[in-house]
């Protein structure tokens, strides 16, 4: 087991700027305006991501890597199998290139990072949203029920600047534990803990993300005839969604770059496609196995990490993006 490392010590102002600009924690923030922070060029054309050496799973069972999140100087991700209960652990790819287990029994899928540098996870084992304190991994419950019932299998998450959490609740790992909701939905968890429904009309909603300014919520889902939907956020509450992109092939997790472009993984198509905030296709990034999610990280915040079926890929891009 690789021991966890504490988050890099950052001045408070630097930490606030990093969070506000959706930069990975641990990056040094220059004394320049937000626009300068986002100087660079978005990907275009057809690209191919490379497998990260030494990151093959240590177990023989089939499974998925999911929920990449960059914290400090490391990439954290869920590693779960398809066995009874969908056993899952959180792994860490450290700066030395080695992978070690941080939380051995997390029961997690998608991951995010909160303002204190802790992991917030969709946990199918607990049928809710959980927070894991770093270092150590102590778990607390963030959201566990809606209308008196546990959730199905919370999958992916996005956290707004005020602490509001959005998460998708498809039925993919519903059998991990007893109980569940009568339908898959997208939920909002207010800073005070109140849970409300954002969307109930997308079949098995999957990926969720926020625009850099936090004024648009993105959700995808729908399986083989997938859709990417955008919801304007007014006074902290999402309004009615509109379809931004149609015809996605089993969309899964997604992230955004600092220009607001959306990086959508398409699970069985083994690719990630990049769309502008207006829904225009900009680029395709290919991988060589089924794909699940993506996040920006690395020393300069410009490396896109991609998770999938027992594999982790990376590709260097020309601008920074969301750390989960």
PDB file of C-alpha atoms in Angstrom, residues 13 32 46 56 81 87 92 102 119 146 161 167 191 199 216 219 233 239 253 273 282 295 300:
ATOM      1  CA  UNK A  13      -5.165  33.363  -1.738  1.00  0.00           C
ATOM      2  CA  UNK A  32      -2.427  37.595 -13.864  1.00  0.00           C
ATOM      3  CA  UNK A  46      -8.316  13.573 -34.353  1.00  0.00           C
ATOM      4  CA  UNK A  56      -2.791  -1.917 -15.210  1.00  0.00           C
ATOM      5  CA  UNK A  81     -14.964  -4.733 -10.392  1.00  0.00           C
ATOM      6  CA  UNK A  87     -16.205  -3.854  -4.834  1.00  0.00           C
ATOM      7  CA  UNK A  92      -3.552   7.147  -6.273  1.00  0.00           C
ATOM      8  CA  UNK A 102      -5.545   5.072  -0.654  1.00  0.00           C
ATOM      9  CA  UNK A 119     -12.716  13.641  -2.015  1.00  0.00           C
ATOM     10  CA  UNK A 146     -34.588  11.226  -1.228  1.00  0.00           C
ATOM     11  CA  UNK A 161     -18.322  27.346  -5.832  1.00  0.00           C
ATOM     12  CA  UNK A 167     -24.928  14.198  -9.023  1.00  0.00           C
ATOM     13  CA  UNK A 191     -25.117  23.549   0.990  1.00  0.00           C
ATOM     14  CA  UNK A 199     -33.750  16.201 -14.159  1.00  0.00           C
ATOM     15  CA  UNK A 216     -24.402  26.298 -16.728  1.00  0.00           C
ATOM     16  CA  UNK A 219     -25.662  16.464 -17.927  1.00  0.00           C
ATOM     17  CA  UNK A 233     -28.222  28.302 -13.442  1.00  0.00           C
ATOM     18  CA  UNK A 239     -33.546  26.117 -15.016  1.00  0.00           C
ATOM     19  CA  UNK A 253     -18.216  11.008 -17.563  1.00  0.00           C
ATOM     20  CA  UNK A 273     -15.192  14.150 -28.111  1.00  0.00           C
ATOM     21  CA  UNK A 282     -13.947  20.485 -32.051  1.00  0.00           C
ATOM     22  CA  UNK A 295     -10.004  15.132 -15.761  1.00  0.00           C
ATOM     23  CA  UNK A 300       1.003  22.474 -15.452  1.00  0.00           C
TER      24      UNK A 300
END
